[in-house]
Coordinates of C-alpha atoms in Angstrom, one line a residue:
M1 CA -24.2 -5.5 -2.6
D2 CA -26.0 -8.9 -3.2
V3 CA -23.4 -11.7 -2.7
E4 CA -24.3 -15.1 -4.0
L5 CA -22.8 -17.5 -1.4
N6 CA -22.8 -21.2 -2.4
G7 CA -20.4 -24.1 -3.2
E8 CA -19.2 -22.3 -6.4
T9 CA -18.1 -19.1 -4.6
R10 CA -14.5 -18.1 -5.3
L11 CA -12.6 -16.8 -2.3
Y12 CA -9.9 -14.0 -2.4
P13 CA -8.8 -13.7 1.3
I14 CA -7.1 -10.6 2.6
A15 CA -4.6 -11.4 5.4
G16 CA -3.2 -9.0 8.0
D17 CA -2.2 -8.5 11.6
P18 CA -4.3 -6.7 12.8
I19 CA -7.2 -7.0 10.4
A20 CA -10.1 -5.3 12.1
Q21 CA -9.2 -1.9 10.6
V22 CA -9.4 -2.9 7.0
K23 CA -12.3 -1.6 4.9
S24 CA -11.4 -3.6 1.8
P25 CA -13.4 -6.8 2.2
G26 CA -16.7 -5.1 1.5
L27 CA -15.4 -2.7 -1.1
L28 CA -13.6 -5.4 -3.1
T29 CA -16.4 -7.9 -2.8
G30 CA -18.7 -5.2 -4.2
I31 CA -16.4 -4.7 -7.3
L32 CA -16.3 -8.5 -7.8
V33 CA -20.1 -8.7 -7.7
A34 CA -20.5 -5.7 -10.0
R35 CA -18.3 -7.6 -12.5
G36 CA -20.7 -10.5 -12.4
L37 CA -18.4 -12.8 -10.4
N38 CA -19.6 -15.2 -7.7
A39 CA -16.8 -14.3 -5.3
L40 CA -16.0 -12.6 -2.0
V41 CA -13.1 -11.2 0.0
P42 CA -13.0 -12.6 3.5
P43 CA -10.7 -10.9 6.1
M44 CA -8.2 -13.3 7.7
H45 CA -6.3 -12.4 10.9
V46 CA -3.0 -14.1 10.4
R47 CA 0.0 -13.6 12.7
P48 CA 3.5 -13.3 11.2
G49 CA 4.7 -16.7 12.5
D50 CA 1.7 -18.4 10.9
Y51 CA 1.8 -16.5 7.6
A52 CA 4.0 -18.8 5.4
G53 CA 1.8 -21.8 6.4
F54 CA -1.3 -19.9 5.7
V55 CA -0.2 -18.9 2.2
A56 CA 0.8 -22.6 1.5
M57 CA -2.7 -23.7 2.6
M58 CA -4.4 -21.1 0.4
K59 CA -2.3 -22.4 -2.5
Q60 CA -3.7 -25.9 -2.0
L61 CA -7.4 -24.9 -1.8
P62 CA -9.1 -25.1 -5.3
N63 CA -11.8 -22.5 -4.5
V64 CA -9.2 -19.8 -3.5
G65 CA -8.4 -17.7 -6.6
G66 CA -6.1 -15.1 -5.1
L67 CA -4.8 -13.5 -2.0
I68 CA -4.3 -9.9 -0.8
A69 CA -1.6 -9.1 1.8
T70 CA -1.8 -6.2 4.1
V71 CA 0.3 -5.0 7.1
P72 CA 2.7 -6.6 8.1
H73 CA 2.8 -9.3 5.4
K74 CA 3.7 -7.6 2.2
Q75 CA 7.4 -8.1 2.3
A76 CA 7.0 -11.7 3.5
T77 CA 4.8 -12.4 0.5
L78 CA 7.5 -11.7 -2.0
P79 CA 9.5 -14.9 -1.4
L80 CA 6.3 -16.9 -1.3
C81 CA 5.2 -15.5 -4.8
D82 CA 6.3 -17.8 -7.7
H83 CA 6.0 -15.1 -10.4
P84 CA 6.3 -11.5 -9.0
T85 CA 6.3 -8.5 -11.4
E86 CA 9.4 -6.4 -11.9
R87 CA 7.6 -3.6 -9.9
A88 CA 7.0 -5.9 -7.0
V89 CA 10.7 -7.1 -7.0
F90 CA 11.9 -3.5 -7.0
A91 CA 9.6 -2.6 -4.1
G92 CA 10.7 -5.8 -2.2
S93 CA 7.0 -6.7 -1.5
V94 CA 3.9 -8.1 -2.9
N95 CA 0.4 -7.0 -1.9
V96 CA -1.8 -9.1 -4.2
M97 CA -1.5 -12.5 -5.9
N98 CA -3.7 -14.6 -8.2
K99 CA -3.5 -18.3 -8.6
R100 CA -2.5 -19.4 -12.1
E101 CA -3.9 -22.5 -13.8
D102 CA -0.8 -24.4 -12.9
G103 CA -1.4 -23.6 -9.2
T104 CA 1.4 -21.1 -8.8
W105 CA 1.1 -17.6 -7.4
Q106 CA 1.5 -14.6 -9.7
G107 CA 1.9 -11.3 -7.8
D108 CA 2.2 -7.6 -8.0
N109 CA 2.5 -4.5 -5.8
T110 CA -0.2 -1.9 -6.6
D111 CA 0.5 0.3 -3.6
G112 CA 2.5 2.9 -5.3
Q113 CA 0.1 3.3 -8.2
G114 CA -2.9 3.5 -5.8
Y115 CA -1.3 6.0 -3.5
M116 CA -0.2 8.4 -6.2
N117 CA -3.4 7.9 -8.2
G118 CA -5.3 8.9 -5.1
V119 CA -3.1 12.0 -4.6
A120 CA -3.7 13.0 -8.2
E121 CA -7.4 12.6 -7.8
C122 CA -7.2 15.0 -4.9
G123 CA -5.8 17.6 -7.4
F124 CA -2.1 17.5 -6.5
D125 CA 0.6 17.0 -9.2
I126 CA 3.9 15.6 -7.9
K127 CA 5.8 16.5 -11.0
D128 CA 8.7 18.9 -10.3
K129 CA 7.8 18.9 -6.5
R130 CA 10.0 18.2 -3.5
A131 CA 8.6 15.2 -1.6
L132 CA 9.2 13.7 1.9
L133 CA 8.1 10.1 2.4
V134 CA 8.1 8.5 5.9
G135 CA 8.3 4.7 5.9
V136 CA 9.6 2.5 3.2
G137 CA 8.3 -0.9 4.3
G138 CA 5.9 -3.0 2.2
A139 CA 3.9 -0.1 0.7
G140 CA 6.4 2.7 1.2
A141 CA 9.1 1.3 -1.2
A142 CA 6.5 1.1 -4.0
I143 CA 5.2 4.6 -3.2
A144 CA 8.8 5.9 -3.3
Y145 CA 9.4 4.5 -6.7
E146 CA 6.1 5.9 -8.0
I147 CA 6.8 9.4 -6.7
L148 CA 10.1 9.5 -8.6
A149 CA 8.6 7.8 -11.7
R150 CA 6.0 10.5 -11.9
G151 CA 8.6 13.2 -12.1
A152 CA 9.2 14.5 -8.6
A153 CA 12.2 16.9 -8.4
Y154 CA 13.5 15.3 -5.3
L155 CA 12.5 12.7 -2.7
A156 CA 13.7 12.5 0.9
I157 CA 13.1 9.3 2.7
H158 CA 12.8 8.9 6.5
D159 CA 12.5 5.5 8.2
V160 CA 13.3 4.4 11.8
D161 CA 14.9 1.3 10.2
E162 CA 18.0 3.0 8.8
S163 CA 19.3 -0.1 7.0
R164 CA 15.9 -0.4 5.2
R165 CA 16.0 3.3 4.4
D166 CA 19.5 3.2 3.0
A167 CA 18.8 0.1 0.9
T168 CA 15.8 1.7 -0.7
I169 CA 17.7 4.9 -1.4
A170 CA 20.5 2.9 -3.0
R171 CA 18.1 1.0 -5.3
L172 CA 16.2 4.2 -6.2
S173 CA 19.5 6.1 -6.9
D174 CA 20.4 3.5 -9.6
R175 CA 17.2 4.4 -11.4
F176 CA 16.9 8.1 -10.5
P177 CA 20.4 9.4 -9.8
G178 CA 20.6 12.6 -7.8
K179 CA 16.9 12.6 -7.1
V180 CA 16.7 10.8 -3.7
G181 CA 18.3 11.1 -0.3
V182 CA 17.9 10.8 3.5
G183 CA 15.2 12.8 5.1
S184 CA 13.8 13.2 8.7
A185 CA 10.5 13.7 10.4
D186 CA 10.7 17.5 9.8
P187 CA 8.5 18.4 6.8
T188 CA 10.0 21.9 6.4
G189 CA 10.9 22.7 2.8
F190 CA 8.7 20.1 1.1
D191 CA 5.7 20.4 -1.1
F192 CA 4.4 16.9 -0.5
I193 CA 4.6 14.8 2.7
G194 CA 3.5 11.2 2.7
N195 CA 3.1 8.8 5.6
A196 CA 3.5 5.1 4.6
T197 CA 3.8 3.7 8.1
P198 CA 1.1 2.2 10.3
V199 CA 1.9 4.8 13.0
G200 CA -1.4 6.6 13.8
M201 CA -3.5 3.4 13.5
R202 CA -3.7 2.8 17.2
E203 CA -4.8 5.3 19.8
G204 CA -1.8 6.8 21.6
D205 CA 0.6 6.3 18.7
P206 CA 3.2 9.0 18.4
L207 CA 3.1 11.3 15.4
P208 CA 5.2 9.8 12.5
I209 CA 5.9 13.4 11.2
E210 CA 6.5 16.7 13.1
A211 CA 3.1 17.8 12.1
E212 CA 3.1 21.0 14.0
K213 CA 5.5 22.3 11.4
Y214 CA 3.1 21.8 8.5
E215 CA 2.4 24.9 6.3
A216 CA -0.8 25.6 4.4
H217 CA 0.8 25.2 0.9
Q218 CA 1.8 21.6 1.6
F219 CA -0.1 18.5 0.5
V220 CA -0.2 15.7 3.2
A221 CA -1.1 12.1 2.5
D222 CA -1.6 9.0 4.6
S223 CA -2.0 5.3 4.0
I224 CA -4.0 4.4 7.1
T225 CA -7.7 3.8 6.5
K226 CA -8.8 3.6 10.1
P227 CA -9.1 6.1 11.6
E228 CA -10.0 7.9 8.3
I229 CA -8.4 11.1 9.6
T230 CA -5.3 10.2 11.5
P231 CA -4.0 12.6 14.2
Q232 CA -1.3 13.9 11.8
L233 CA -3.9 14.5 9.1
A234 CA -6.1 16.4 11.6
I235 CA -3.2 18.7 12.4
A236 CA -2.5 19.2 8.7
Q237 CA -6.1 20.2 8.1
S238 CA -6.0 22.6 11.0
K239 CA -2.9 24.2 9.3
G240 CA -4.8 24.6 6.0
C241 CA -3.1 21.8 4.1
A242 CA -4.9 19.8 1.5
I243 CA -4.9 16.1 2.4
M244 CA -5.5 12.5 1.2
P245 CA -6.6 10.0 3.8
G246 CA -5.7 6.4 3.4
L247 CA -9.1 5.5 2.0
G248 CA -8.3 7.7 -1.0
M249 CA -5.3 5.4 -1.7
F250 CA -7.4 2.3 -1.4
N251 CA -10.3 3.6 -3.5
A252 CA -7.8 4.5 -6.3
Q253 CA -6.3 1.1 -6.4
A254 CA -9.3 -1.1 -5.7
D255 CA -9.9 -1.9 -9.4
L256 CA -6.2 -2.6 -9.8
L257 CA -6.3 -5.1 -6.9
V258 CA -9.3 -6.9 -8.4
D259 CA -7.7 -7.0 -11.9
V260 CA -4.6 -8.7 -10.4
M261 CA -6.2 -11.1 -8.0
T262 CA -8.7 -12.3 -10.7
G263 CA -5.9 -12.6 -13.3
S264 CA -7.5 -10.0 -15.6
A265 CA -4.7 -7.5 -15.4

């Protein structure tokens, strides 16, 4: 990757808290360079209390062309986005924005597409399958929608925030009646199990799912990129399950992110 860095370089920051675990700055910068663009994606460690001010500042800088939001800022980005897509509004979060010519933010949520594209690339077809999804925060709500949109027979949702869980189920039930309900951390009886929480990112985190109950026929996916193999994925592998690490999700949506943040989508 040969980045041209000068006064004409366009910036597309990625903001998160923490930020050290993200692999996307180099990967996305590589895609931008491969497309012939003088641009890069700098990582920005932004704490929640500073986030609204950070987004406002990025909006004022002429050489900032877009912005990517990662944990925990995706939900907070939605009210800061001037023109969110219908998919982003349904998910209740925005993970990528581009700056329009009038200076306003246009945003989308590509998490659901990326997650399930990655799963499909690993050889698993969600159609007519029973799915359990843990976590319906910034990425999880988008993933939940995509699971059902791709024809899952049933989706059970588990989230420690019961009000968030129930609100997501209510919205999904309007679009997919009879296909969604309350789940738990127990993966028994499901074909597909997905983790869409940050649990497993830090050493000593508890398991987000009762992974010892995994069975070899199940497919297990995660959204965490570092460590690449989370503790619950390691257990899944030991049980003979097929898996998708979080990097599979990111790789599958990398071009989608670049399309949106550069305004070419």
